[in-house]
Coordinates of C-alpha atoms in Angstrom, one line a residue:
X94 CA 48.5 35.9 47.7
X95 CA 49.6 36.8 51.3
X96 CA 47.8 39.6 53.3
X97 CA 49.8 41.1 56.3
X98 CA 46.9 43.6 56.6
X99 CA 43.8 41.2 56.8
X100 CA 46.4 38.8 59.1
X101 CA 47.3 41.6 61.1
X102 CA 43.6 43.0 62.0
X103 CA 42.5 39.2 62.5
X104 CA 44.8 38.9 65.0
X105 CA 44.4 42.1 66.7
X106 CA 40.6 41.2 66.3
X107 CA 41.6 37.6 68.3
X108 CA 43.5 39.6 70.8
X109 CA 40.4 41.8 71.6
X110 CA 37.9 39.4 71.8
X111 CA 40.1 36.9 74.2
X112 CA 39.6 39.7 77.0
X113 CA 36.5 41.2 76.2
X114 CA 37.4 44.3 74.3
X115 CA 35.6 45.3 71.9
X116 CA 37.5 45.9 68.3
X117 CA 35.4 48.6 65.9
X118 CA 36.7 48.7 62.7
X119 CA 37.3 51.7 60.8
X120 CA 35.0 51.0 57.3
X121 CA 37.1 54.0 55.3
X122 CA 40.7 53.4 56.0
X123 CA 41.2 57.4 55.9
X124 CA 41.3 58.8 59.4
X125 CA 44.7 57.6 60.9
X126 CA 43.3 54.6 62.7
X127 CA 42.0 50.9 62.3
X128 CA 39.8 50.4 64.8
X129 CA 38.0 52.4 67.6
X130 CA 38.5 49.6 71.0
X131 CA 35.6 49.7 73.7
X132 CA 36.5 48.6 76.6
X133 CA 33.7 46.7 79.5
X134 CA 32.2 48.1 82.5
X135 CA 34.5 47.6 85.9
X136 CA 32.6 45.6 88.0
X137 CA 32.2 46.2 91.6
X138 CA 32.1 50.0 91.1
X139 CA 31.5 51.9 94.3
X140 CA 28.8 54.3 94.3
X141 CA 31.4 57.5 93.9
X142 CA 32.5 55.3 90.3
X143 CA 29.4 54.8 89.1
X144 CA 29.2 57.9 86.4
X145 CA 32.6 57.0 85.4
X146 CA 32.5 56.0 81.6
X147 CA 34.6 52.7 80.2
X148 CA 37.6 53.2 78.8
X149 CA 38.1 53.9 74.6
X150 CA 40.8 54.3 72.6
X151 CA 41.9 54.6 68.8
X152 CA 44.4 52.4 67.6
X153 CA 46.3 51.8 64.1
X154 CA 47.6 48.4 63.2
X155 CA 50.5 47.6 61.0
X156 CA 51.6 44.4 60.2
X157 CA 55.0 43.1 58.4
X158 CA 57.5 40.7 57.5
X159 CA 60.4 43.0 58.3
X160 CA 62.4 43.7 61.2
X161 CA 63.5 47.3 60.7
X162 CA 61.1 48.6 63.6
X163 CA 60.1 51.6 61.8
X164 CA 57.1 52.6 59.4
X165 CA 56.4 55.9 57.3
X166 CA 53.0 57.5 58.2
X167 CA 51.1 60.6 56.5
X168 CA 51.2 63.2 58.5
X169 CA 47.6 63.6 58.0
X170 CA 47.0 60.5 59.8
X171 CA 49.4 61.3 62.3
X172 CA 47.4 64.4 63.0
X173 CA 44.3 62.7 63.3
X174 CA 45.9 60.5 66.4
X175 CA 47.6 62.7 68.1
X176 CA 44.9 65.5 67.9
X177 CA 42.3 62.8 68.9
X178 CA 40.9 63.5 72.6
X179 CA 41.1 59.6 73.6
X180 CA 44.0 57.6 74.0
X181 CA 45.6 56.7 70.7
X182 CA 48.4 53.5 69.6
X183 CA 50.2 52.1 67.3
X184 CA 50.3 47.9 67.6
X185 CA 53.2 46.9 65.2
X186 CA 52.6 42.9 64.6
X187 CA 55.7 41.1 63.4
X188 CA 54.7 37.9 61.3
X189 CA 58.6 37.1 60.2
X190 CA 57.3 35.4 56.7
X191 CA 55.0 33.0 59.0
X192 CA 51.6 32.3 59.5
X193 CA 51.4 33.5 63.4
X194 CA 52.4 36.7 64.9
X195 CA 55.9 36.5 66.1
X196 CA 56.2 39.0 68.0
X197 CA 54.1 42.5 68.9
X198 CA 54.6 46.0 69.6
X199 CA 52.2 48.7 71.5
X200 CA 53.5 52.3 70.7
X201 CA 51.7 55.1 72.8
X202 CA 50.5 57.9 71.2
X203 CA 52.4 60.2 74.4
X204 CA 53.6 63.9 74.5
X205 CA 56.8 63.2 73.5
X206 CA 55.3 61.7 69.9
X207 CA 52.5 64.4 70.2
X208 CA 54.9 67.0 70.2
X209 CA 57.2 65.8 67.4
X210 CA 54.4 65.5 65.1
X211 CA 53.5 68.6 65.8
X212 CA 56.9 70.7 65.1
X213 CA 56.5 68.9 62.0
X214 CA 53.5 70.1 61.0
X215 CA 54.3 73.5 61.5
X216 CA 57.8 73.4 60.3
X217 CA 55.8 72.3 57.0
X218 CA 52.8 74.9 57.3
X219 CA 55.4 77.8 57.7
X220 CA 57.8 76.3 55.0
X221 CA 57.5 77.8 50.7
X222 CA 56.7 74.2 50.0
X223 CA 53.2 72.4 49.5
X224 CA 52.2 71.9 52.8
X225 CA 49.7 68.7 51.6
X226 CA 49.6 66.8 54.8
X227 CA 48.5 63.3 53.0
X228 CA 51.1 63.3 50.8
X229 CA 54.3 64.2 53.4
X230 CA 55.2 61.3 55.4
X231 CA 56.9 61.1 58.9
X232 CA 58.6 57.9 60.2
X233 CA 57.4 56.4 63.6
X234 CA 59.7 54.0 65.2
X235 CA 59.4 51.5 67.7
X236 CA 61.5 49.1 69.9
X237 CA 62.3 46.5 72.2
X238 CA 60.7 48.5 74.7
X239 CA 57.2 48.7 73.4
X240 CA 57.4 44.8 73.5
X241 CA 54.7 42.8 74.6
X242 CA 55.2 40.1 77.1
X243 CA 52.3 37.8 75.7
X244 CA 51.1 37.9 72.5
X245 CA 47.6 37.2 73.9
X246 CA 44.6 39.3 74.9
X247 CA 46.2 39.9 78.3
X248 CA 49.7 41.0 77.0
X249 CA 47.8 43.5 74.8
X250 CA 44.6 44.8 77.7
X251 CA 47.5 45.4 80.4
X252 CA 49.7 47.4 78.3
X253 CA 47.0 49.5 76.9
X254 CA 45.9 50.0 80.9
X255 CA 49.1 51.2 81.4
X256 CA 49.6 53.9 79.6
X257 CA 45.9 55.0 80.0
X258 CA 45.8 55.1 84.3
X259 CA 42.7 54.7 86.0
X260 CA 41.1 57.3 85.3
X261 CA 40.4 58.2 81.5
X262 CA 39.1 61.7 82.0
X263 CA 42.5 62.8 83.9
X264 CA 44.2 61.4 80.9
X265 CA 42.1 63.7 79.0
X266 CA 42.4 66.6 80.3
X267 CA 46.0 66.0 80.8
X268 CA 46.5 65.6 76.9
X269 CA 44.5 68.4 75.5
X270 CA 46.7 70.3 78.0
X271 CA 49.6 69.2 76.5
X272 CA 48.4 69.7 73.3
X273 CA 47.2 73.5 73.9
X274 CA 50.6 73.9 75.6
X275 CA 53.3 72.5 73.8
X276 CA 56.1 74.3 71.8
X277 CA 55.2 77.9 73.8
X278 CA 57.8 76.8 76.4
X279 CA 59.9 79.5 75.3
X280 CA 57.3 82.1 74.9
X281 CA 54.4 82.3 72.0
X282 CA 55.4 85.2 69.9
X283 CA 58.6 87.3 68.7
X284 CA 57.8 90.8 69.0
X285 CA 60.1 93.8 67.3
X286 CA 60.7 97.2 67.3
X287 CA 62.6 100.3 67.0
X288 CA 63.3 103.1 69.8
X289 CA 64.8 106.7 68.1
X290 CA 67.0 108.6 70.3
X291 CA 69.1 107.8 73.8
X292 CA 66.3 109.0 76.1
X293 CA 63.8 106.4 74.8
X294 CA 66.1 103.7 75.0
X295 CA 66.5 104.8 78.8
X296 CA 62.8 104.8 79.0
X297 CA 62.9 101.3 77.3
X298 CA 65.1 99.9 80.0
X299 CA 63.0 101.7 82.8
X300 CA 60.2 100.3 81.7
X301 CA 61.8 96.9 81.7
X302 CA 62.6 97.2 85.5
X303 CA 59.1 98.5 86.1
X304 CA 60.5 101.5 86.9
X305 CA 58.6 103.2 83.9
X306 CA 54.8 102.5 82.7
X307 CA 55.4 103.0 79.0
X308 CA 58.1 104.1 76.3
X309 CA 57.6 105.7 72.5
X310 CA 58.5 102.7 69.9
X311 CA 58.6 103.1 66.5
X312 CA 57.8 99.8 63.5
X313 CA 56.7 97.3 65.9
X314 CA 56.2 94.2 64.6
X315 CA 54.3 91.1 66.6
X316 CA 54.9 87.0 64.8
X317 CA 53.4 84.1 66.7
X318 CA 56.3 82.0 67.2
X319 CA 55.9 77.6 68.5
X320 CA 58.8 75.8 68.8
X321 CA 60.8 78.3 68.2
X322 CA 59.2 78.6 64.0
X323 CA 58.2 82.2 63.5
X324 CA 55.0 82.4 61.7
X325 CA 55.0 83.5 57.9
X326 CA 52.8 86.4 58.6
X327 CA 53.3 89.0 61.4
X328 CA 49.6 88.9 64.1
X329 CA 50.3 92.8 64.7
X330 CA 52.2 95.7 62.9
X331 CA 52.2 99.4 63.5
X332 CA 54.3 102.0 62.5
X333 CA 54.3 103.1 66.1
X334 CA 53.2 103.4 69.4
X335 CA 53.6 102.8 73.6
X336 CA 54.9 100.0 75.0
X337 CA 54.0 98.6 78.2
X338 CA 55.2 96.2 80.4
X339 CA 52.4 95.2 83.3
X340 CA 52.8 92.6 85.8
X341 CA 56.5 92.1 86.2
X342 CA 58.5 89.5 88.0
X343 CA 61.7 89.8 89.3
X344 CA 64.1 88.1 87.8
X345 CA 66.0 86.3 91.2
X346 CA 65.0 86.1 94.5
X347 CA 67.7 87.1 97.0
X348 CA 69.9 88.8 99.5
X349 CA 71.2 92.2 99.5
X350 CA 74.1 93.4 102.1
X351 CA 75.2 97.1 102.7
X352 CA 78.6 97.7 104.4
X353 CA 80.2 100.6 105.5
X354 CA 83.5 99.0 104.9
X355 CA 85.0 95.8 103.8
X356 CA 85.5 94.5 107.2
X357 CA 82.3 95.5 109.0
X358 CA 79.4 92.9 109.1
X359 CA 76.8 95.0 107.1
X360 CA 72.8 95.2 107.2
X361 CA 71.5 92.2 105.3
X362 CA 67.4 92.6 103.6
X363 CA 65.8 90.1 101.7
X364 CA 65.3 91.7 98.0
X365 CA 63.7 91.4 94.9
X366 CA 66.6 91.6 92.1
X367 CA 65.2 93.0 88.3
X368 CA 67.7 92.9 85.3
X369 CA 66.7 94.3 82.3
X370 CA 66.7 92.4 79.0
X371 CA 67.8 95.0 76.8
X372 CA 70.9 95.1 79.0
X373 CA 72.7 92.5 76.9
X374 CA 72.1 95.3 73.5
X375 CA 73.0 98.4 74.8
X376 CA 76.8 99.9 75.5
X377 CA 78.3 99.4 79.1
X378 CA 77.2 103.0 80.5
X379 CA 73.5 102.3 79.8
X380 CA 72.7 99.0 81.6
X381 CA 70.5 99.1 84.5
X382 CA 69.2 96.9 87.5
X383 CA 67.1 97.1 90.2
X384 CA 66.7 95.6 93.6
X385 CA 63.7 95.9 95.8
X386 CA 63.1 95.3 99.2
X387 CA 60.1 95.6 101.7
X388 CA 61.1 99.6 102.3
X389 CA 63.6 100.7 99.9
X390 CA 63.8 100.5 95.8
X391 CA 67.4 100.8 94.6
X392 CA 68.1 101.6 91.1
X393 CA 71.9 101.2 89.6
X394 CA 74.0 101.5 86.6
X395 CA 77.2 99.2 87.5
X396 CA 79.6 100.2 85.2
X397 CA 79.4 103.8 86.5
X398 CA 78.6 103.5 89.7
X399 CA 75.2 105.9 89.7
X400 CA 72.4 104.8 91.9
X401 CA 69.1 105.9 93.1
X402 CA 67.3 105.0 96.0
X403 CA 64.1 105.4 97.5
X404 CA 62.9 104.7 101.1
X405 CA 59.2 104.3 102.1
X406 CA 57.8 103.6 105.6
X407 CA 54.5 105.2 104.9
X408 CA 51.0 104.2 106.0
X409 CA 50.5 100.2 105.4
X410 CA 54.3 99.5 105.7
X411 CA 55.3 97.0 109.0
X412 CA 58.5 95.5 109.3
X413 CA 59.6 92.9 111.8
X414 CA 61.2 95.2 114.6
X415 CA 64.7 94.2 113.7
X416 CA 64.4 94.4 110.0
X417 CA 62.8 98.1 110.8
X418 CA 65.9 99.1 113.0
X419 CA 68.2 98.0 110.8
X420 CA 66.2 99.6 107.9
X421 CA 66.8 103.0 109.6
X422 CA 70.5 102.1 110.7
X423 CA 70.8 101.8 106.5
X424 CA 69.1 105.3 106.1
X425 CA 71.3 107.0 108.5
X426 CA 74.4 105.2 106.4
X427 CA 73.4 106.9 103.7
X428 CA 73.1 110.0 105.0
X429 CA 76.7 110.4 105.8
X430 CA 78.3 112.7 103.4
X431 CA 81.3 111.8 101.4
X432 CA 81.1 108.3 101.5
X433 CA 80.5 105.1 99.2
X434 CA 78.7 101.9 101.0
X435 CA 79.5 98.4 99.3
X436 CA 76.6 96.8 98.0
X437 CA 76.6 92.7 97.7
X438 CA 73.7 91.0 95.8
X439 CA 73.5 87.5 96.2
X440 CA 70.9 85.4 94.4
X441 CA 70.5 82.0 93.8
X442 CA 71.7 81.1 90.4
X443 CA 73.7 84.3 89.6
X444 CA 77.4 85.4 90.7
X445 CA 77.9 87.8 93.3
X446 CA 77.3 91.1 92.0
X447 CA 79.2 93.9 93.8
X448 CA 78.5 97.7 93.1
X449 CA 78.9 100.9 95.5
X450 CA 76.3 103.1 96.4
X451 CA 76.7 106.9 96.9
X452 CA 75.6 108.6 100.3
X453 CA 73.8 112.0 99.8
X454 CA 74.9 114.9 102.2
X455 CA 71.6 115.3 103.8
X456 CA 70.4 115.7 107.7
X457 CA 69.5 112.4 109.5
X458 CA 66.2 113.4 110.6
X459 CA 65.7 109.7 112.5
X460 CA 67.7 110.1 115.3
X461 CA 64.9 109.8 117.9
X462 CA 63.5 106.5 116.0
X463 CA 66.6 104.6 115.6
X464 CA 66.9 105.0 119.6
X465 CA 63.6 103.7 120.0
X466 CA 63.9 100.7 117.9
X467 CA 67.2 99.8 119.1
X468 CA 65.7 100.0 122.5
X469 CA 62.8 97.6 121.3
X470 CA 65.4 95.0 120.0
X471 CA 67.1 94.8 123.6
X472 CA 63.8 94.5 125.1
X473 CA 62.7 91.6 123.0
X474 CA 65.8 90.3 123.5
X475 CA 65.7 90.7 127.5
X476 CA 62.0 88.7 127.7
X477 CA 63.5 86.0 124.9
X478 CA 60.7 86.6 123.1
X479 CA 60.5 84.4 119.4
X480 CA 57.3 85.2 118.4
X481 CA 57.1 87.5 115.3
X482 CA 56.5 91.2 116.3
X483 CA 56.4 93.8 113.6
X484 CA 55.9 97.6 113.6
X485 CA 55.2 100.6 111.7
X486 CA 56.8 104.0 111.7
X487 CA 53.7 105.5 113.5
X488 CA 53.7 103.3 116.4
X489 CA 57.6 104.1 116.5
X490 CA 57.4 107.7 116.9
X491 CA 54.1 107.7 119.1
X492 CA 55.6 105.3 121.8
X493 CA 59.3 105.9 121.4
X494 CA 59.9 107.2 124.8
X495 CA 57.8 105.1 125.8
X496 CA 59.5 102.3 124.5
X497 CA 63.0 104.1 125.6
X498 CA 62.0 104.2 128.9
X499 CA 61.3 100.5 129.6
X500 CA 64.5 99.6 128.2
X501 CA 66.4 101.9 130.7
X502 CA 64.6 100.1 133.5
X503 CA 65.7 97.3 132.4
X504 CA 69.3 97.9 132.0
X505 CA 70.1 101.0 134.9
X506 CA 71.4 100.0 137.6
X507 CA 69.6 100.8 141.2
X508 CA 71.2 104.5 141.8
X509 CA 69.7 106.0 138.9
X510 CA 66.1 105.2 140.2
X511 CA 64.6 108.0 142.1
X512 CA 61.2 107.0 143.7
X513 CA 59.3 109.3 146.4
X514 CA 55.9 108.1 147.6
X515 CA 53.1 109.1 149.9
X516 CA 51.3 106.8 152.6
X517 CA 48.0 107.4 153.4
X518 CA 46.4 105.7 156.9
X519 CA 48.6 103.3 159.2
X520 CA 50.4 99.9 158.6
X521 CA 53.6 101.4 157.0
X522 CA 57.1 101.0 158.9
X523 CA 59.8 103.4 157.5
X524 CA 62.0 102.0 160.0
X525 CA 62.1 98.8 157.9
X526 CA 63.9 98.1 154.6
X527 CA 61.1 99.0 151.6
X528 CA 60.1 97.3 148.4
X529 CA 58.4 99.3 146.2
X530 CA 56.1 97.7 143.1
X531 CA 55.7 99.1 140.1
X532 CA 54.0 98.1 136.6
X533 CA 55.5 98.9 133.9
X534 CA 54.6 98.6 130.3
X535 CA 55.1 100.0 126.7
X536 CA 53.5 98.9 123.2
X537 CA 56.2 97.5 120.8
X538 CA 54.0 97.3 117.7
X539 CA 52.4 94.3 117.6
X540 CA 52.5 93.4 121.1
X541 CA 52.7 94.5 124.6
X542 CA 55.3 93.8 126.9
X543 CA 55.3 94.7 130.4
X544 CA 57.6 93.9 133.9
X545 CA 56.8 94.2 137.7
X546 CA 59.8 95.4 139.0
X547 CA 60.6 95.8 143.0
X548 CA 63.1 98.4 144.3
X549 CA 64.2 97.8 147.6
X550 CA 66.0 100.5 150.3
X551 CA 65.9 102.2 153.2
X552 CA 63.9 105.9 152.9
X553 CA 64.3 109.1 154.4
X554 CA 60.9 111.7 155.4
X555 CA 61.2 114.1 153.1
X556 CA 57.8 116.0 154.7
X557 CA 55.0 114.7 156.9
X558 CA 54.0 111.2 155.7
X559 CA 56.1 111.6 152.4
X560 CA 59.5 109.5 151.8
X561 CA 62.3 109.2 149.6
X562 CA 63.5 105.4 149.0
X563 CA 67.4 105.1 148.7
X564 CA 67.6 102.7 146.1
X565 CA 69.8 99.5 146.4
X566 CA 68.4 96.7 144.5
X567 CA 66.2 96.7 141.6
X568 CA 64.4 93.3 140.9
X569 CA 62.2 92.2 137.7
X570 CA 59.8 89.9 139.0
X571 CA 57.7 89.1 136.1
X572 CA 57.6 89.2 132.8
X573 CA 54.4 90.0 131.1
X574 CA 53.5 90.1 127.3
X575 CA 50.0 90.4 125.4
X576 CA 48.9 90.9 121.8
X577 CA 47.9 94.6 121.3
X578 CA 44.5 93.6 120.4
X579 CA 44.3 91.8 123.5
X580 CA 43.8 93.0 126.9
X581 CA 44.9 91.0 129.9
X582 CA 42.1 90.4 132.8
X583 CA 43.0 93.3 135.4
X584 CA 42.2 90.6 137.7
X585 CA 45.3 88.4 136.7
X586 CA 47.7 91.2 136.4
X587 CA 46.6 92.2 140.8
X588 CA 47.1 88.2 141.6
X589 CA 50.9 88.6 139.8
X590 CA 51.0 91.5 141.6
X591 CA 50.1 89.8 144.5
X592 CA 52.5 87.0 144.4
X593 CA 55.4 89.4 144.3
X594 CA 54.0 91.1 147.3
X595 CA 53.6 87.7 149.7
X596 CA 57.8 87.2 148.6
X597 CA 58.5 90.7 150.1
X598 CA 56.5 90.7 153.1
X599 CA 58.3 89.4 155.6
X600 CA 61.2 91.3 155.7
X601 CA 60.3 94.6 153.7
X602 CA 57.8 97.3 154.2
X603 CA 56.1 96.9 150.3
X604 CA 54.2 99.9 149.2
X605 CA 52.0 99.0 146.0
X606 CA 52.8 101.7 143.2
X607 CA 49.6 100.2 141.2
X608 CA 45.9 100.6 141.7
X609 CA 44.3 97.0 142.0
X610 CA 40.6 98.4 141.4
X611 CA 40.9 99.4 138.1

């Protein structure tokens, strides 16, 4: 005469009603769940909470003598739960052959359940067999750690709370996420087919390095795959076609170093590193990788040895100005006839790949640029200068001497500085030492830099009012740099100017070699 059901649900009802939560009961016991809980209005809502909706939630209660902490369920039910948009639990009451619950258990209805019921469902749905939901069973089980601390109203409202959160709507959406998502972690279909002939297997690799836009397949084939069950019936099929391969990612991130020789240092780039898929399916001599950088795209076979390479410092292309000298210092290596530079690539994850590279026997036609842009390096070094200045080939070649010039200023020393000037009106004594001022500045890319320097001497009349200064000394005064975009107030530049002048005055004749009204 006993009824674990009715005493289950009358207790659950008790439970409820102790806190304020409201217990609907399910009037057809055929959708997976006893009774649909309401939960009261929060009070003392702030006016940004006021929309927000009480909490609901669908729960199934079993009751039972037994102690084995598990309980067959039809999957049909099961699907109803897990697929329902609001929370969802089990409450397991244990009665122990009494008349009051002994002890109870709150199982949430969580991804990890979600996801297991859903496997099994499609396992089923995929399988030869009847795939009749209500009649296949699953077994839920529970434990010590779905215990509640108080078999009361408050045991049963704050472990409901907290698995739901505080807010139900984040809950939500997180769930139907879950739901949408699950079982496509390793990709949501399995696609075949068949490549005839060498040369469109090459293609097929190519076009896995996004080196290639599309290849020639033959019998391709498309099944939907989740949780790693293929579907019973293919989505696509063709006896042919192209296949494409848009919107790569590299596979590693990394580091790519060229040396001349095992003991040199090398040039080091950051670099995009692609491997193809198909490498683990074809023979040795056929694999193929790929590394990209900012300026160069390098193609290799490592069991042979062949590679390709590509170099492009075209329109839109800036580099930080070491990263651009060293980009060139890397073309010129190449260019050296006869030779084989040692490639490392090291990327997180992956072991250090070594390959060699072959240099073609071709003129270095850079010559001019890699002077510049080793003579930018010094000079950013010389100002200590950490900002980030980058460069484009353009702005190399236009201002290369330029560029040249200011560094040899910078590093001659005083006899190689020839300087004759003329003097218009009185106030000038040759018979004094003379400092001489000069401006000097050259665009590096991004940036300006610019030095007063003073060279100091005695002179020697060449002609009527015209001298020659016998250089002794060269001084840099001041440092100056500037964005390229913007210009500093000619009004500053004749106060530095002027600064430097007041320090030679006293004991040099200083002749200005810079026009203050402009």
């Amino acid at each position: 005469m006993r009824d674990l059901g009715l005493m289950g649900e009358s207790t659950f009802s008790l439970w409820c009603a102790d806190v304020g939560l409201i217990p609907n009961g399910s009037q057809v016991d055929k959708t997976g769940w006893d009774f649909f809980v309401e939960f009261p209005f929060d009070s003392g809502l702030t006016p940004h909470e006021l929309h927000k909706s009480p909490f609901e939630c669908k729960i199934q209660v079993k009751a039972t003598d037994k102690k084995d902490r598990k309980l067959q369920i039809s999957l049909l039910n099961l699907r109803r739960l897990i697929t329902a948009q609001m929370p969802a639990f089990f409450v397991f009451i244990e009665f122990d052959g009494k008349e009051v619950a002994q002890r109870a258990f709150v199982l949430h209805v969580d991804n990890e359940l979600i996801s297991k019921v859903l496997k099994r469902l499609h396992e089923i749905e995929q399988s030869e067999k009847d795939n009749n939901f209500n009649k296949r069973k699953m077994t839920i089980h529970y434990d010590e750690s779905n215990l509640l601390s108080q078999l009361n109203g408050d045991g049963l409202k704050d472990r409901l709370l907290h698995h739901i959160g505080d807010d139900v709507s984040e809950y939500i959406a997180n769930k139907k996420s879950h739901l949408e998502s699950t079982g496509y972690e390793d990709g949501f279909a399995q696609i075949t087919f068949t490549t005839e002939g060498e040369d469109n297997l090459k293609s097929l690799i190519d076009v896995s390095l996004g080196i290639a836009e599309e290849v020639e397949v033959a019998k391709f084939k498309g099944v939907d795959t989740r949780f790693g069950i293929l579907s019973k019936n293919p989505s696509l099929s063709s006896d042919g076609g192209k296949l494409a391969m848009p919107n790569l990612g590299p596979t590693a991130e990394g580091k790519i170093r060229f040396r001349e020789d095992r003991l040199s240092s090398g040039l080091v780039f950051e670099c995009k590193f692609y491997n193809s898929p198909f490498n683990v399916m074809v023979p040795d001599e056929l694999k193929k990788m790929r590394v990209e950088g900012e300026f160069f795209d390098l193609k290799f076979t490592p069991y042979t040895g062949e590679a390709n390479y590509s170099f492009s410092f075209g329109e839109g292309i800036r580099l930080e100005v070491k990263k651009f000298r060293d980009a060139i210092r890397l073309l010129n290596l190449l260019s050296t006839s006869g030779k084989k530079v040692i490639a490392e690539l090291i990327v997180e994850g992956l072991s250090k790949l070594e390959f060699s590279v072959g240099c073609n026997e071709q003129e270095f036609e850079f010559s001019k640029e890699l002077k510049s842009l080793d003579s930018a390096v010094k000079i950013i070094a010389d100002f200590d200068f950490t900002d980030f200045v980058d460069i484009s080939f353009d702005e190399v070649s236009r201002y290369g001497t330029q560029i040249s010039q200011m560094e040899g200023i910078l590093s001659s020393p005083s006899n190689l500085f020839k300087v004759e000037f003329g003097i218009d009106g009185d106030g000038y004594d040759p018979s004094k030492e003379t400092a001489c001022l000069f401006l000097v500045t050259t665009p590096i890319g991004s940036h300006v830099f610019g030095v007063i320097i003073v060279l100091t001497g005695d002179v020697e009349e060449i002609e009527n009012e015209r001298f020659r200064l016998l250089t002794k000394n060269v001084a840099v005064e001041k440092r100056i740099v500037s964005e390229k975009d913007e210009s500093i107030p000619n009004e500053d530049l004749v106060s530095a100017i002027e600064t430097v002048e007041k320090r030679y005055d006293e004991n040099y004749s200083v002749v200005t070699m810079f026009d203050k009204k402009c």
